[in-house]
Each structure stands twice: as structure tokens, then as C-alpha cells.
Amino acid sequence: VPLGLGFELHPDMVVVELAGGACITFHLGHAKPADDFTFFIRLLGSMQRQKRKARGEQGPALGPPRGRDDDARSECSVQTATCQQQLNSTPMSSVANDPKEVKKMFKMFTETMRRGRDFYAMRQDGALYDMECALSKGHDEFRMRWDGQKRTIPLRDMLHIRTCVEARKLGLGFPTDERCATLELQTGECITFKFGHVEACERFILCMRILVEQKRPHFASQGF
């Protein structure tokens, strides 16, 4: 990462680059927490930029405009040694840098999913087919219905919700792009959905990750 920090970065480290040029480095202990931290902070920062743009405000000038796949550092950028390129390729523009906005978006997502939504799922040959998906009332089951068939997947059986970049490492057998989200189950099975636009895919990934984390068993250590 060309920031001239004066020390070597490792996959379990995250650098927050502020608009003023200062950098704050965090050591998360493992690469996965570092990637998750980066993912969510970038989501939050990007939505704040979108919110400010909607109000007609301008962020601090930081040089000439850059490509759509860049992080466009108007507030700050967050980087790790392993996922900088992956996350730079996804324009995170669907979540606000405001807990209230995130909570509002999450509530709307769960309410809509309880009623059911039509998604496009991907077959092994990459072809799309219609599938109706819904959450159970308790948000603990993901229900699917297609071509007269039904399937219910407990959220506790979901290992992770993968972006297209992460899904490429799973050997799905078909190409995915930034409009694709993949449910990776504990059994190793994967189910991929393709959305009409990137923002819808990002919202699905974020909200489903929150749900899965909420339903994931957490074990408290017992005292000796």
C-alpha cells in the first residue's frame, strides 16, 4: 500500500487514511477480521458520500476525479494488504456513515424479505431462473420457492455471504460479477443470486451478513 507508513503491512492490519493525510493503523490479529472491518467501514463511508452528494454538498478536493471503481477518498479510505484491490472494484454506495441510516436500511430489508421478494438465481451453467425468497417471521430461516419446489435454509447453516470477488475462490463453475451475491452453506453448497444493479446486491450482502451474524451461535467461556 503506497502510503509511506514507514513499516511493513500484514494481512491482519487495516489502515484508515484521513482526508488530511494522517493515517491510523489497526492490528486486528487475523486477516478475516481485518477484511470484515474494511468492508463495513468502506460501506459506511461510501453512503455518507452519496448522502452528501444528494444534499448538493462537496467533499474536500483531493485531486482530479478518478474511475468509478476507485474509493474516491472524500472522507477517508480504509485499506488492508489483502483486500484493497477487491474492495476498490466494488462501488460501496448503499450504506450511510450513520448508525441510524444503517438501522433503517436493515429494518426495511427485513420487512420486505418477510413479505417475500423475487430474485434471479444462477444455475451451474450460469443461466438465470426466477426464485421467490423470504425470511421467516423470526428472521431465522431463509425460504426459497421456484418451479413448484420449496426449500428452507436456517440462517445458522449459512457459513458466509460472499461478494463476487470472494466467490471466485469457491470454484462455482460460472463467472460472477459485482451484481452477484453467493450464500455459502456449512455443507459447502453455494447458492448465487444476481441482482439488477450493484447497490441492491451490496444491500443484500450487508443485511444478510448482519442477520447471519445475529443467528450464529456464540459460546461464552466458563470460568475455571
mmCIF file of N, CA and C in Angstrom, residues 109 113 119 121 131 133 135 141-144 151 153-155 157-163 167 170 172 174 180-193 195 204-205 207-209 212:
data_model
loop_
_atom_site.group_PDB
_atom_site.id
_atom_site.type_symbol
_atom_site.label_atom_id
_atom_site.label_comp_id
_atom_site.label_asym_id
_atom_site.label_seq_id
_atom_site.Cartn_x
_atom_site.Cartn_y
_atom_site.Cartn_z
ATOM 1 N N PHE A 109 -35.090 -3.810 4.904
ATOM 2 C CA PHE A 109 -34.725 -5.062 4.247
ATOM 3 C C PHE A 109 -35.470 -6.246 4.866
ATOM 4 N N MET A 113 -38.251 -8.581 3.121
ATOM 5 C CA MET A 113 -37.955 -10.000 2.963
ATOM 6 C C MET A 113 -38.986 -10.879 3.666
ATOM 7 N N PHE A 119 -36.099 -12.977 -6.812
ATOM 8 C CA PHE A 119 -34.688 -12.887 -7.142
ATOM 9 C C PHE A 119 -34.402 -13.706 -8.394
ATOM 10 N N ALA A 121 -31.777 -16.463 -9.469
ATOM 11 C CA ALA A 121 -30.733 -17.380 -9.012
ATOM 12 C C ALA A 121 -29.975 -17.892 -10.231
ATOM 13 N N MET A 131 -36.731 -17.000 -8.698
ATOM 14 C CA MET A 131 -36.889 -17.643 -7.405
ATOM 15 C C MET A 131 -37.483 -16.631 -6.422
ATOM 16 N N CYS A 133 -37.889 -15.495 -2.695
ATOM 17 C CA CYS A 133 -37.175 -15.690 -1.434
ATOM 18 C C CYS A 133 -37.829 -14.874 -0.332
ATOM 19 N N LEU A 135 -37.814 -14.278 4.314
ATOM 20 C CA LEU A 135 -37.353 -14.603 5.655
ATOM 21 C C LEU A 135 -38.527 -15.057 6.497
ATOM 22 N N GLU A 141 -34.843 -18.194 9.307
ATOM 23 C CA GLU A 141 -34.874 -19.099 8.166
ATOM 24 C C GLU A 141 -34.959 -18.299 6.870
ATOM 25 N N PHE A 142 -34.227 -18.773 5.860
ATOM 26 C CA PHE A 142 -34.263 -18.194 4.522
ATOM 27 C C PHE A 142 -35.021 -19.170 3.637
ATOM 28 N N ARG A 143 -36.169 -18.743 3.137
ATOM 29 C CA ARG A 143 -37.066 -19.639 2.407
ATOM 30 C C ARG A 143 -37.046 -19.329 0.917
ATOM 31 N N MET A 144 -36.975 -20.382 0.115
ATOM 32 C CA MET A 144 -36.904 -20.239 -1.337
ATOM 33 C C MET A 144 -38.002 -21.075 -1.996
ATOM 34 N N ARG A 151 -37.647 -24.777 -0.506
ATOM 35 C CA ARG A 151 -36.507 -25.132 0.331
ATOM 36 C C ARG A 151 -36.355 -24.098 1.438
ATOM 37 N N ILE A 153 -33.692 -22.821 4.471
ATOM 38 C CA ILE A 153 -32.324 -22.905 4.988
ATOM 39 C C ILE A 153 -32.234 -22.108 6.289
ATOM 40 N N PRO A 154 -31.964 -22.743 7.405
ATOM 41 C CA PRO A 154 -31.747 -21.993 8.652
ATOM 42 C C PRO A 154 -30.531 -21.080 8.503
ATOM 43 N N LEU A 155 -30.633 -19.864 9.000
ATOM 44 C CA LEU A 155 -29.513 -18.940 8.878
ATOM 45 C C LEU A 155 -28.278 -19.451 9.613
ATOM 46 N N ASP A 157 -27.150 -22.253 9.400
ATOM 47 C CA ASP A 157 -26.449 -23.158 8.488
ATOM 48 C C ASP A 157 -25.674 -22.419 7.405
ATOM 49 N N MET A 158 -25.762 -21.077 7.403
ATOM 50 C CA MET A 158 -25.026 -20.284 6.424
ATOM 51 C C MET A 158 -23.657 -19.957 6.987
ATOM 52 N N LEU A 159 -22.630 -20.284 6.213
ATOM 53 C CA LEU A 159 -21.261 -20.002 6.649
ATOM 54 C C LEU A 159 -20.899 -18.549 6.403
ATOM 55 N N HIS A 160 -21.247 -18.043 5.213
ATOM 56 C CA HIS A 160 -20.904 -16.666 4.885
ATOM 57 C C HIS A 160 -21.719 -16.203 3.680
ATOM 58 N N ILE A 161 -21.815 -14.878 3.519
ATOM 59 C CA ILE A 161 -22.430 -14.275 2.339
ATOM 60 C C ILE A 161 -21.283 -13.664 1.544
ATOM 61 N N ARG A 162 -21.014 -14.190 0.364
ATOM 62 C CA ARG A 162 -19.816 -13.836 -0.381
ATOM 63 C C ARG A 162 -20.081 -12.788 -1.461
ATOM 64 N N THR A 163 -19.145 -11.860 -1.606
ATOM 65 C CA THR A 163 -19.150 -10.957 -2.752
ATOM 66 C C THR A 163 -18.664 -11.730 -3.977
ATOM 67 N N ALA A 167 -16.390 -15.046 -4.045
ATOM 68 C CA ALA A 167 -16.988 -16.255 -4.617
ATOM 69 C C ALA A 167 -16.107 -16.886 -5.681
ATOM 70 N N LEU A 170 -14.294 -19.942 -4.730
ATOM 71 C CA LEU A 170 -15.074 -21.121 -4.345
ATOM 72 C C LEU A 170 -15.213 -22.134 -5.472
ATOM 73 N N LEU A 172 -17.108 -21.965 -8.377
ATOM 74 C CA LEU A 172 -18.534 -22.153 -8.669
ATOM 75 C C LEU A 172 -18.774 -22.790 -10.032
ATOM 76 N N PHE A 174 -18.996 -21.000 -12.852
ATOM 77 C CA PHE A 174 -19.552 -19.990 -13.747
ATOM 78 C C PHE A 174 -19.061 -18.621 -13.276
ATOM 79 N N CYS A 180 -23.500 -9.930 -8.207
ATOM 80 C CA CYS A 180 -23.755 -11.277 -7.702
ATOM 81 C C CYS A 180 -23.409 -11.399 -6.220
ATOM 82 N N ALA A 181 -24.249 -12.130 -5.502
ATOM 83 C CA ALA A 181 -24.006 -12.458 -4.097
ATOM 84 C C ALA A 181 -24.190 -13.958 -3.934
ATOM 85 N N THR A 182 -23.321 -14.584 -3.167
ATOM 86 C CA THR A 182 -23.346 -16.040 -3.019
ATOM 87 C C THR A 182 -23.523 -16.434 -1.560
ATOM 88 N N LEU A 183 -24.517 -17.283 -1.311
ATOM 89 C CA LEU A 183 -24.706 -17.863 0.014
ATOM 90 C C LEU A 183 -23.837 -19.114 0.098
ATOM 91 N N GLU A 184 -22.879 -19.114 1.007
ATOM 92 C CA GLU A 184 -22.039 -20.295 1.219
ATOM 93 C C GLU A 184 -22.538 -21.012 2.467
ATOM 94 N N LEU A 185 -22.983 -22.261 2.305
ATOM 95 C CA LEU A 185 -23.554 -23.010 3.417
ATOM 96 C C LEU A 185 -22.485 -23.823 4.137
ATOM 97 N N GLN A 186 -22.816 -24.227 5.350
ATOM 98 C CA GLN A 186 -21.887 -25.024 6.152
ATOM 99 C C GLN A 186 -21.516 -26.326 5.458
ATOM 100 N N THR A 187 -22.423 -26.828 4.623
ATOM 101 C CA THR A 187 -22.187 -28.091 3.914
ATOM 102 C C THR A 187 -21.212 -27.951 2.746
ATOM 103 N N GLY A 188 -20.895 -26.695 2.379
ATOM 104 C CA GLY A 188 -20.056 -26.461 1.219
ATOM 105 C C GLY A 188 -20.852 -26.083 -0.019
ATOM 106 N N GLU A 189 -22.168 -26.267 0.032
ATOM 107 C CA GLU A 189 -23.025 -25.881 -1.084
ATOM 108 C C GLU A 189 -23.085 -24.368 -1.203
ATOM 109 N N CYS A 190 -23.230 -23.873 -2.427
ATOM 110 C CA CYS A 190 -23.305 -22.437 -2.672
ATOM 111 C C CYS A 190 -24.529 -22.111 -3.527
ATOM 112 N N ILE A 191 -25.189 -21.008 -3.208
ATOM 113 C CA ILE A 191 -26.341 -20.521 -3.968
ATOM 114 C C ILE A 191 -26.048 -19.080 -4.343
ATOM 115 N N THR A 192 -26.072 -18.783 -5.638
ATOM 116 C CA THR A 192 -25.716 -17.448 -6.113
ATOM 117 C C THR A 192 -26.928 -16.732 -6.692
ATOM 118 N N PHE A 193 -27.082 -15.473 -6.285
ATOM 119 C CA PHE A 193 -28.138 -14.613 -6.808
ATOM 120 C C PHE A 193 -27.509 -13.486 -7.614
ATOM 121 N N PHE A 195 -28.383 -9.624 -9.073
ATOM 122 C CA PHE A 195 -29.295 -8.503 -8.889
ATOM 123 C C PHE A 195 -29.248 -7.569 -10.084
ATOM 124 N N PHE A 204 -28.070 -6.382 -0.036
ATOM 125 C CA PHE A 204 -28.367 -7.768 0.298
ATOM 126 C C PHE A 204 -27.209 -8.388 1.073
ATOM 127 N N ILE A 205 -25.985 -8.194 0.597
ATOM 128 C CA ILE A 205 -24.821 -8.769 1.260
ATOM 129 C C ILE A 205 -24.689 -8.235 2.683
ATOM 130 N N CYS A 207 -26.956 -6.729 4.712
ATOM 131 C CA CYS A 207 -28.055 -7.093 5.611
ATOM 132 C C CYS A 207 -28.049 -8.585 5.937
ATOM 133 N N MET A 208 -27.744 -9.421 4.950
ATOM 134 C CA MET A 208 -27.698 -10.850 5.224
ATOM 135 C C MET A 208 -26.522 -11.201 6.127
ATOM 136 N N ARG A 209 -25.403 -10.490 5.979
ATOM 137 C CA ARG A 209 -24.277 -10.735 6.881
ATOM 138 C C ARG A 209 -24.639 -10.364 8.317
ATOM 139 N N VAL A 212 -26.976 -13.195 9.558
ATOM 140 C CA VAL A 212 -26.253 -14.436 9.817
ATOM 141 C C VAL A 212 -25.428 -14.315 11.093
#
